Short mmCIF file of C-alpha atoms and ligand atoms in Angstrom, two decimals:
data_model
loop_
_atom_site.label_atom_id
_atom_site.label_comp_id
_atom_site.label_asym_id
_atom_site.label_seq_id
_atom_site.Cartn_x
_atom_site.Cartn_y
_atom_site.Cartn_z
CA MET A 1 0.26 0.38 -0.15
CA SER A 2 2.67 2.09 0.44
CA ALA A 3 3.66 5.20 -1.39
CA ASP A 4 7.36 3.94 -2.82
CA ASP A 5 6.37 -0.06 -2.67
CA THR A 6 6.28 -1.53 -6.32
CA ARG A 7 5.87 -4.57 -5.43
CA VAL A 8 2.93 -6.31 -6.47
CA TYR A 9 0.99 -7.93 -3.37
CA MET A 10 -1.90 -10.35 -4.78
CA ASP A 11 -1.88 -12.75 -0.91
CA TYR A 12 -5.24 -10.54 0.38
CA THR A 13 -5.85 -13.98 1.96
CA ALA A 14 -2.88 -14.26 3.58
CA SER A 15 -3.26 -11.92 5.04
CA SER A 16 -4.80 -7.48 4.37
CA PRO A 17 -2.90 -4.17 5.40
CA VAL A 18 -5.57 -2.52 8.07
CA ASP A 19 -7.15 0.41 6.37
CA PRO A 20 -5.81 3.81 7.33
CA ARG A 21 -9.13 4.98 8.51
CA VAL A 22 -9.34 1.62 10.41
CA VAL A 23 -6.27 2.59 12.49
CA GLU A 24 -7.60 5.94 12.83
CA ALA A 25 -10.83 5.09 14.40
CA MET A 26 -8.54 2.50 17.08
CA MET A 27 -6.20 5.00 18.16
CA PRO A 28 -7.73 6.80 20.97
CA PHE A 29 -8.44 3.66 22.60
CA PHE A 30 -4.63 2.68 23.72
CA THR A 31 -3.25 6.10 25.40
CA ARG A 32 -6.75 8.24 26.06
CA LYS A 33 -10.09 5.82 26.08
CA TYR A 34 -8.00 2.99 27.92
CA GLY A 35 -11.00 1.91 30.62
CA ASN A 36 -12.49 -1.37 31.10
CA PRO A 37 -15.91 -1.73 29.49
CA ALA A 38 -17.32 -3.49 32.92
CA SER A 39 -16.45 -1.13 35.33
CA PHE A 40 -18.65 1.00 36.20
CA HIS A 41 -17.11 4.75 36.70
CA SER A 42 -16.99 6.67 33.32
CA PHE A 43 -13.67 5.23 32.18
CA GLY A 44 -15.83 2.52 31.22
CA ALA A 45 -18.54 4.51 30.12
CA GLU A 46 -16.07 5.73 27.79
CA VAL A 47 -15.62 2.03 26.14
CA ARG A 48 -18.77 0.69 26.19
CA GLU A 49 -20.70 2.39 24.20
CA PRO A 50 -18.48 2.22 21.77
CA MET A 51 -17.55 -1.16 22.08
CA GLU A 52 -21.30 -1.64 22.01
CA GLU A 53 -21.56 0.22 18.19
CA ALA A 54 -18.48 -2.10 16.82
CA ARG A 55 -21.18 -4.73 17.82
CA ASN A 56 -24.15 -3.38 16.72
CA LYS A 57 -22.10 -2.66 13.35
CA ILE A 58 -20.70 -6.35 12.62
CA GLY A 59 -23.80 -8.03 12.69
CA GLN A 60 -25.82 -5.41 10.38
CA LEU A 61 -22.69 -6.84 8.32
CA ILE A 62 -24.26 -9.92 8.75
CA GLY A 63 -27.76 -9.12 9.00
CA ALA A 64 -27.97 -10.46 12.37
CA GLU A 65 -31.30 -9.24 14.14
CA ASP A 66 -29.77 -8.41 17.81
CA PRO A 67 -26.25 -7.46 17.73
CA LYS A 68 -25.84 -7.05 21.28
CA ARG A 69 -26.94 -10.40 21.95
CA GLU A 70 -26.44 -12.19 19.40
CA ILE A 71 -22.31 -11.21 18.75
CA ILE A 72 -19.39 -12.27 20.61
CA PHE A 73 -15.70 -11.19 20.46
CA THR A 74 -13.10 -13.47 19.78
CA SER A 75 -9.44 -13.37 18.81
CA GLY A 76 -10.09 -14.77 15.64
CA ALA A 77 -12.22 -17.12 13.20
CA THR A 78 -10.08 -20.61 14.41
CA GLU A 79 -11.34 -19.40 18.86
CA SER A 80 -14.85 -18.81 17.13
CA SER A 81 -15.09 -22.49 15.61
CA ASN A 82 -13.91 -23.65 18.33
CA ILE A 83 -16.78 -22.26 20.45
CA ALA A 84 -19.03 -23.01 17.92
CA ILE A 85 -18.61 -26.04 17.23
CA LYS A 86 -17.16 -27.52 20.72
CA GLY A 87 -19.83 -25.31 22.34
CA THR A 88 -22.68 -26.78 20.55
CA ALA A 89 -20.86 -30.38 20.76
CA TYR A 90 -20.73 -30.12 25.12
CA ARG A 91 -24.65 -28.82 25.08
CA SER A 92 -26.35 -30.97 22.77
CA ARG A 93 -28.27 -33.45 24.58
CA GLY A 94 -27.19 -36.95 23.98
CA LYS A 95 -26.87 -36.37 20.04
CA ASN A 96 -23.21 -36.49 19.00
CA HIS A 97 -23.22 -36.54 15.46
CA ILE A 98 -21.45 -33.79 13.46
CA ILE A 99 -22.01 -33.28 9.58
CA THR A 100 -18.55 -31.61 7.85
CA THR A 101 -16.96 -31.24 4.83
CA ALA A 102 -13.93 -32.55 2.98
CA VAL A 103 -12.24 -29.22 2.61
CA GLU A 104 -13.00 -27.03 5.37
CA HIS A 105 -10.22 -24.92 6.74
CA MET A 106 -7.26 -26.63 9.36
CA SER A 107 -9.11 -24.79 12.42
CA VAL A 108 -12.57 -27.08 11.55
CA ILE A 109 -11.00 -29.94 10.46
CA ASN A 110 -8.97 -30.52 13.94
CA ILE A 111 -11.46 -29.71 15.95
CA THR A 112 -14.35 -32.12 14.50
CA LYS A 113 -10.68 -34.94 15.23
CA ALA A 114 -10.38 -33.92 18.24
CA LEU A 115 -14.72 -34.08 19.27
CA MET A 116 -13.26 -37.88 17.83
CA LYS A 117 -11.70 -38.76 20.14
CA GLU A 118 -14.29 -37.71 23.43
CA GLY A 119 -17.09 -40.38 21.20
CA PHE A 120 -18.21 -38.05 18.72
CA GLU A 121 -19.21 -39.42 15.35
CA VAL A 122 -18.55 -36.97 12.48
CA THR A 123 -19.48 -37.29 8.59
CA VAL A 124 -16.78 -36.13 6.27
CA ILE A 125 -18.64 -35.19 3.18
CA PRO A 126 -16.71 -34.85 0.08
CA VAL A 127 -16.73 -32.81 -3.55
CA ASP A 128 -17.70 -32.30 -6.63
CA GLU A 129 -13.75 -31.57 -8.94
CA TYR A 130 -14.90 -27.85 -8.23
CA ALA A 131 -14.94 -28.47 -4.76
CA MET A 132 -18.69 -27.69 -4.08
CA VAL A 133 -20.74 -29.95 -1.79
CA ASP A 134 -24.14 -31.89 -2.95
CA PRO A 135 -26.63 -30.38 0.04
CA GLY A 136 -28.19 -33.47 -1.01
CA ALA A 137 -25.94 -35.55 0.64
CA ILE A 138 -25.59 -33.82 3.70
CA SER A 139 -29.55 -34.59 3.20
CA ASP A 140 -29.05 -37.75 3.09
CA ALA A 141 -25.86 -37.58 5.89
CA ILE A 142 -28.52 -36.97 8.64
CA THR A 143 -29.30 -39.23 11.33
CA GLU A 144 -31.14 -38.59 14.80
CA LYS A 145 -28.01 -38.24 16.31
CA THR A 146 -26.97 -35.17 14.64
CA PHE A 147 -26.65 -31.90 15.80
CA LEU A 148 -24.40 -29.73 13.49
CA VAL A 149 -23.48 -29.71 10.05
CA SER A 150 -20.68 -27.19 9.65
CA VAL A 151 -20.07 -25.68 5.77
CA MET A 152 -17.69 -23.27 5.58
CA TYR A 153 -19.30 -20.05 3.48
CA ALA A 154 -16.03 -20.48 0.58
CA ASN A 155 -13.30 -21.10 -0.05
CA GLY A 156 -10.87 -19.06 0.79
CA GLU A 157 -8.48 -21.62 -1.00
CA VAL A 158 -10.42 -22.56 -4.76
CA GLY A 159 -12.78 -19.81 -4.30
CA SER A 160 -16.27 -22.23 -4.75
CA ILE A 161 -19.30 -20.66 -3.01
CA GLN A 162 -21.36 -22.77 -1.49
CA PRO A 163 -24.92 -23.36 -1.52
CA ILE A 164 -25.25 -23.09 2.27
CA LYS A 165 -28.95 -21.25 1.94
CA GLU A 166 -30.04 -24.56 0.80
CA ILE A 167 -28.03 -26.64 3.49
CA GLY A 168 -29.27 -23.73 5.39
CA LYS A 169 -33.39 -25.21 4.27
CA ILE A 170 -32.40 -28.70 5.13
CA THR A 171 -30.55 -27.93 8.61
CA ARG A 172 -33.43 -25.64 9.78
CA GLU A 173 -35.81 -28.42 8.35
CA ASN A 174 -34.35 -30.38 10.39
CA LYS A 175 -33.91 -28.85 13.74
CA ILE A 176 -30.00 -29.48 13.35
CA PHE A 177 -27.51 -25.63 13.79
CA LEU A 178 -25.70 -24.70 10.76
CA HIS A 179 -21.98 -23.87 11.35
CA THR A 180 -20.02 -21.72 8.86
CA ASP A 181 -16.84 -20.46 8.80
CA GLY A 182 -17.28 -16.96 7.11
CA VAL A 183 -13.48 -15.83 6.65
CA ALA A 184 -13.42 -16.00 3.16
CA ALA A 185 -16.61 -15.32 1.61
CA ILE A 186 -17.54 -12.10 4.78
CA GLY A 187 -16.78 -8.57 2.80
CA LYS A 188 -16.79 -10.05 -0.45
CA ILE A 189 -20.03 -11.21 -0.57
CA PRO A 190 -23.40 -10.65 0.79
CA ILE A 191 -23.72 -12.54 3.98
CA ASN A 192 -27.51 -12.75 4.88
CA VAL A 193 -28.27 -14.47 8.44
CA ILE A 194 -31.77 -14.92 8.93
CA ASP A 195 -32.11 -15.72 5.14
CA GLU A 196 -30.00 -18.33 5.10
CA ASN A 197 -31.20 -19.77 8.33
CA ILE A 198 -27.18 -19.79 9.51
CA ASP A 199 -27.17 -20.57 13.57
CA LEU A 200 -22.85 -19.96 14.08
CA LEU A 201 -21.21 -18.24 12.02
CA SER A 202 -16.78 -17.49 12.62
CA PHE A 203 -15.61 -14.94 11.30
CA SER A 204 -12.32 -12.71 11.60
CA SER A 205 -11.80 -8.88 11.49
CA ASN A 206 -8.44 -8.78 9.42
CA ASP A 207 -10.17 -10.58 5.95
CA LEU A 208 -12.31 -6.46 6.41
CA TYR A 209 -9.16 -4.90 6.55
CA GLY A 210 -9.51 -4.48 10.40
CA PRO A 211 -6.86 -5.76 13.18
CA LYS A 212 -5.75 -9.07 12.73
CA GLY A 213 -5.69 -11.09 15.94
CA THR A 214 -9.55 -10.30 16.75
CA GLY A 215 -12.90 -12.30 15.52
CA ALA A 216 -16.33 -12.46 16.12
CA LEU A 217 -18.96 -16.03 16.37
CA TYR A 218 -22.57 -14.69 16.04
CA VAL A 219 -24.50 -16.54 17.82
CA ARG A 220 -28.46 -17.08 16.74
CA LYS A 221 -30.34 -16.38 19.55
CA GLY A 222 -31.47 -19.61 20.84
CA VAL A 223 -28.96 -21.78 20.34
CA SER A 224 -27.49 -23.03 23.66
CA ILE A 225 -23.33 -23.21 23.84
CA GLN A 226 -21.21 -23.68 26.37
CA GLY A 227 -18.41 -21.45 26.69
CA VAL A 228 -14.66 -22.58 25.97
CA LEU A 229 -12.48 -20.28 28.19
CA GLN A 230 -13.57 -20.20 31.99
CA GLY A 231 -13.12 -17.17 33.74
CA GLY A 232 -14.79 -13.68 33.94
CA GLY A 233 -17.87 -14.09 32.08
CA GLN A 234 -17.51 -11.22 29.09
CA GLU A 235 -19.40 -11.90 26.40
CA ARG A 236 -22.53 -13.26 27.46
CA GLY A 237 -19.08 -15.88 29.96
CA ILE A 238 -19.41 -17.56 26.03
CA ARG A 239 -15.78 -15.76 26.11
CA SER A 240 -15.01 -14.93 29.26
CA GLY A 241 -11.31 -12.54 28.86
CA THR A 242 -11.14 -8.66 29.15
CA GLU A 243 -12.28 -7.79 25.76
CA ASP A 244 -9.61 -5.69 23.70
CA ILE A 245 -10.97 -2.69 22.94
CA PRO A 246 -8.35 -0.75 20.54
CA SER A 247 -9.53 -4.02 18.28
CA ILE A 248 -12.97 -4.36 18.25
CA VAL A 249 -13.61 -0.51 17.08
CA GLY A 250 -11.25 -1.31 14.68
CA PHE A 251 -13.24 -4.37 13.66
CA GLY A 252 -16.41 -2.15 13.70
CA LYS A 253 -15.17 0.22 12.05
CA ALA A 254 -13.92 -1.49 9.24
CA ALA A 255 -17.33 -3.62 9.13
CA GLU A 256 -18.85 -0.33 8.26
CA LEU A 257 -16.40 0.79 5.72
CA ILE A 258 -17.08 -2.43 4.00
CA GLN A 259 -20.58 -2.04 4.30
CA GLU A 260 -20.71 1.02 2.28
CA GLU A 261 -18.08 0.41 -0.03
CA MET A 262 -18.42 -3.77 -0.91
CA THR A 263 -20.48 -3.50 -3.73
CA GLN A 264 -18.14 -1.03 -5.81
CA GLU A 265 -15.28 -2.96 -5.04
CA ASN A 266 -15.62 -5.66 -5.70
CA LYS A 267 -16.92 -4.97 -8.93
CA HIS A 268 -13.11 -3.30 -9.36
CA ILE A 269 -11.18 -6.17 -7.61
CA GLU A 270 -13.79 -9.01 -9.90
CA ARG A 271 -12.33 -6.95 -13.13
CA ILE A 272 -8.94 -7.56 -12.47
CA ARG A 273 -10.03 -11.31 -11.51
CA ASP A 274 -11.37 -12.09 -14.62
CA LYS A 275 -8.80 -10.46 -16.14
CA ILE A 276 -5.76 -12.66 -14.67
CA ILE A 277 -8.09 -15.17 -15.14
CA SER A 278 -8.13 -14.98 -19.20
CA GLY A 279 -4.93 -13.14 -19.73
CA ILE A 280 -3.48 -16.89 -17.87
CA LEU A 281 -5.70 -19.64 -19.76
CA ASP A 282 -5.07 -17.73 -22.83
CA ASN A 283 -1.15 -17.38 -23.20
CA ILE A 284 0.18 -19.93 -21.16
CA PRO A 285 -0.74 -23.53 -22.88
CA GLU A 286 -2.12 -26.09 -20.28
CA SER A 287 -3.31 -23.88 -17.48
CA TYR A 288 -5.93 -24.90 -15.92
CA LEU A 289 -8.89 -22.62 -13.65
CA ASN A 290 -9.22 -24.28 -10.02
CA GLY A 291 -12.34 -23.74 -8.50
CA HIS A 292 -15.48 -22.98 -9.92
CA PRO A 293 -15.68 -21.00 -12.52
CA THR A 294 -18.56 -18.80 -11.53
CA LYS A 295 -19.72 -19.17 -8.52
CA ARG A 296 -16.59 -17.79 -7.23
CA LEU A 297 -15.26 -15.24 -4.96
CA PRO A 298 -14.49 -11.86 -7.15
CA ASN A 299 -10.59 -12.05 -5.07
CA ASN A 300 -9.31 -14.80 -6.05
CA VAL A 301 -7.98 -16.41 -8.75
CA HIS A 302 -6.41 -20.31 -8.45
CA VAL A 303 -4.52 -21.78 -11.56
CA ARG A 304 -2.43 -25.20 -12.10
CA PHE A 305 -0.41 -25.61 -14.55
CA SER A 306 1.51 -28.42 -15.18
CA TYR A 307 4.67 -29.93 -15.20
CA ILE A 308 6.06 -27.38 -12.88
CA GLU A 309 6.18 -26.49 -8.95
CA GLY A 310 3.40 -24.08 -7.91
CA GLU A 311 6.97 -22.95 -5.26
CA SER A 312 9.70 -22.19 -7.87
CA LEU A 313 6.32 -20.01 -9.92
CA ILE A 314 6.19 -18.49 -6.13
CA LEU A 315 9.70 -17.86 -5.67
CA ASP A 316 10.54 -16.78 -9.26
CA LEU A 317 7.35 -14.83 -9.47
CA ASP A 318 9.03 -12.53 -6.08
CA GLU A 319 11.88 -12.46 -7.59
CA LYS A 320 10.43 -10.62 -9.45
CA GLY A 321 8.39 -8.36 -7.33
CA ILE A 322 5.11 -10.16 -7.67
CA ALA A 323 3.95 -12.24 -3.90
CA CYS A 324 1.20 -14.78 -4.71
CA SER A 325 0.56 -18.24 -2.91
CA SER A 326 0.05 -22.13 -2.79
CA GLY A 327 -2.74 -21.82 -1.19
CA SER A 328 -3.60 -21.74 2.25
CA ALA A 329 -0.94 -19.66 4.32
CA CYS A 330 -1.87 -21.47 7.59
CA ALA A 331 -1.17 -24.70 6.24
CA ALA A 332 1.87 -23.75 4.32
CA LYS A 333 4.46 -25.14 7.47
CA THR A 334 3.05 -28.83 7.45
CA LEU A 335 4.20 -28.77 3.69
CA GLU A 336 1.22 -30.57 3.23
CA PRO A 337 -0.56 -31.31 0.00
CA SER A 338 -3.44 -28.91 -0.56
CA HIS A 339 -6.20 -31.46 1.71
CA VAL A 340 -8.80 -29.00 -0.60
CA LEU A 341 -7.06 -29.80 -4.22
CA ARG A 342 -7.26 -33.39 -2.84
CA ALA A 343 -10.32 -33.75 -2.53
CA CYS A 344 -11.03 -32.22 -5.91
CA GLY A 345 -9.47 -34.93 -6.96
CA LEU A 346 -6.14 -33.84 -8.62
CA PRO A 347 -3.54 -36.15 -8.91
CA HIS A 348 -0.06 -35.01 -6.53
CA GLU A 349 1.86 -33.71 -9.96
CA LEU A 350 -1.03 -30.49 -10.06
CA ILE A 351 -1.60 -29.84 -7.32
CA HIS A 352 2.61 -28.86 -6.77
CA GLY A 353 1.26 -26.98 -9.94
CA SER A 354 -1.32 -24.89 -8.61
CA ILE A 355 -0.74 -21.33 -7.26
CA LEU A 356 -2.98 -18.55 -6.03
CA PHE A 357 -3.52 -14.97 -6.10
CA THR A 358 -6.02 -12.65 -3.98
CA MET A 359 -6.71 -9.67 -4.31
CA GLY A 360 -8.33 -7.24 -2.38
CA ARG A 361 -9.12 -2.96 -1.83
CA TRP A 362 -5.70 -1.70 -2.98
CA THR A 363 -5.10 -3.99 -6.13
CA LYS A 364 -4.68 -1.79 -9.05
CA GLU A 365 -5.17 -2.56 -13.05
CA GLU A 366 -1.83 -2.39 -13.60
CA ASP A 367 -0.48 -5.02 -10.86
CA ALA A 368 -3.34 -7.89 -13.23
CA ASP A 369 -0.81 -6.25 -16.10
CA ARG A 370 2.38 -7.15 -14.43
CA VAL A 371 1.41 -10.80 -13.43
CA ILE A 372 0.22 -11.29 -17.36
CA GLU A 373 3.64 -10.17 -18.35
CA ALA A 374 5.99 -12.05 -16.03
CA LEU A 375 3.97 -15.76 -15.87
CA PRO A 376 4.28 -17.06 -19.37
CA PRO A 377 8.20 -16.42 -19.24
CA ILE A 378 8.60 -18.10 -16.38
CA VAL A 379 6.51 -20.77 -16.83
CA LYS A 380 8.10 -21.60 -20.40
CA ARG A 381 11.42 -21.17 -18.12
CA LEU A 382 10.63 -23.92 -15.69
CA ARG A 383 8.62 -26.15 -18.12
CA THR A 384 12.09 -26.38 -20.21
CA LEU A 385 13.98 -27.30 -16.82
CA SER A 386 11.59 -30.36 -16.07
CA PRO A 387 12.01 -33.63 -16.96
CA LEU A 388 8.66 -34.38 -17.13
CA THR A 389 7.68 -31.36 -20.06
CA PRO A 390 7.07 -32.98 -23.41
CA LYS A 391 9.22 -32.10 -26.16
CA GLU A 392 6.42 -30.15 -27.81
CA LEU A 393 5.56 -28.15 -25.01
CA LYS A 394 9.74 -26.94 -24.52
CA GLU A 395 9.40 -25.54 -27.70
CA ALA A 396 5.39 -24.45 -28.19
N1 LIG B 1 -10.52 -20.07 8.28
C1 LIG B 1 -10.56 -19.94 6.77
C2 LIG B 1 -11.33 -19.91 5.79
C3 LIG B 1 -9.23 -19.48 7.29
O1 LIG B 1 -8.42 -18.61 5.80
C4 LIG B 1 -8.88 -18.63 8.33
C5 LIG B 1 -7.48 -18.18 8.39
N2 LIG B 1 -7.40 -16.53 7.68
C6 LIG B 1 -8.87 -19.24 9.61
C7 LIG B 1 -10.21 -19.60 9.45
C8 LIG B 1 -8.72 -18.80 10.05
O2 LIG B 1 -8.84 -17.48 10.65
P1 LIG B 1 -7.48 -17.20 11.91
O3 LIG B 1 -6.48 -17.49 11.19
O4 LIG B 1 -7.94 -15.51 12.19
O5 LIG B 1 -7.84 -17.68 13.60
#
């Protein structure tokens, strides 16, 4: 974002800059308005109101009916999903079955694995080649023991948007809670928890250009949930611990800005996305788009190239001042091939030849031009080096 930085940043899903307007809104709450919202005196009142205002703005962004009761502040989506899934599991009164999908974020996958060790049963629904979940498969998996369905709203890796509204209809008819990880979708596409019958929604502030390490869990009124952290009883006893007021205020400001600017902003980002997709697919032989071609996040370009390693591609692009990713930054440390691409049925060599560009508020049209110009010679060079590349392609 800084004026003297000539690099192109296309890894917004891993981390996004905080909007300067958000930073400005946060500033007074570090040194001047530093009270604890639980205090009775005026210092407490001074931060209580801005905290509730933030809660309101965040609730409005997702169409919550009663933000004051339904938005719980957390440290981010990982914590939100822990509370949502474990919190309903521990109150499930004899029911012990969870339905989820093969393409969830590791936070959700690892929570369900932990619950399996405690005796809960988990059904993992497979996806099609585009990482899409079939609502019919969810319906078929429901038993009288099912208390929760957890399906992410959109996949942050391949960009596919799941049919949450249809799934919400099924869960509501069967009196089962629906949890969705909204991290990748929030601020990119409209979400309405009432229309879509969502009972629990996890999201993080940084995906809205707010501060990192803060997030929220939407808990629909009437959903019985047990807190995961025991302590002073803040956040209606669901999430104990003194609230991080500067971050919460910043999160609220970020939500307000995205609500005002989302439609316009995403038109611009979508144009850039489409330019990069066609610039790659039209100019590089044997390049393919991962994820759904149309039911897709406006900021996601996930492509694969045969006969090369995504990591080499990323390093070569980085040398040209372009930052992109091999998939989920959260799982990058494990060096495991992406479970999302595996679930789509891609063989290992094509998973390794995949790279992800994610754009955001400050991405410019010229950034797309830089990518489209830089990529073909890099792919060609790497293919020349690869013993797997057929002769015709090396000479193409
Ligand atoms: N879900 C998805 C889809 C994510 O990409 C991430 C990481 N950005 C998370 C959940 C976890 O979010 P956090 O790291 O803010 O807890």
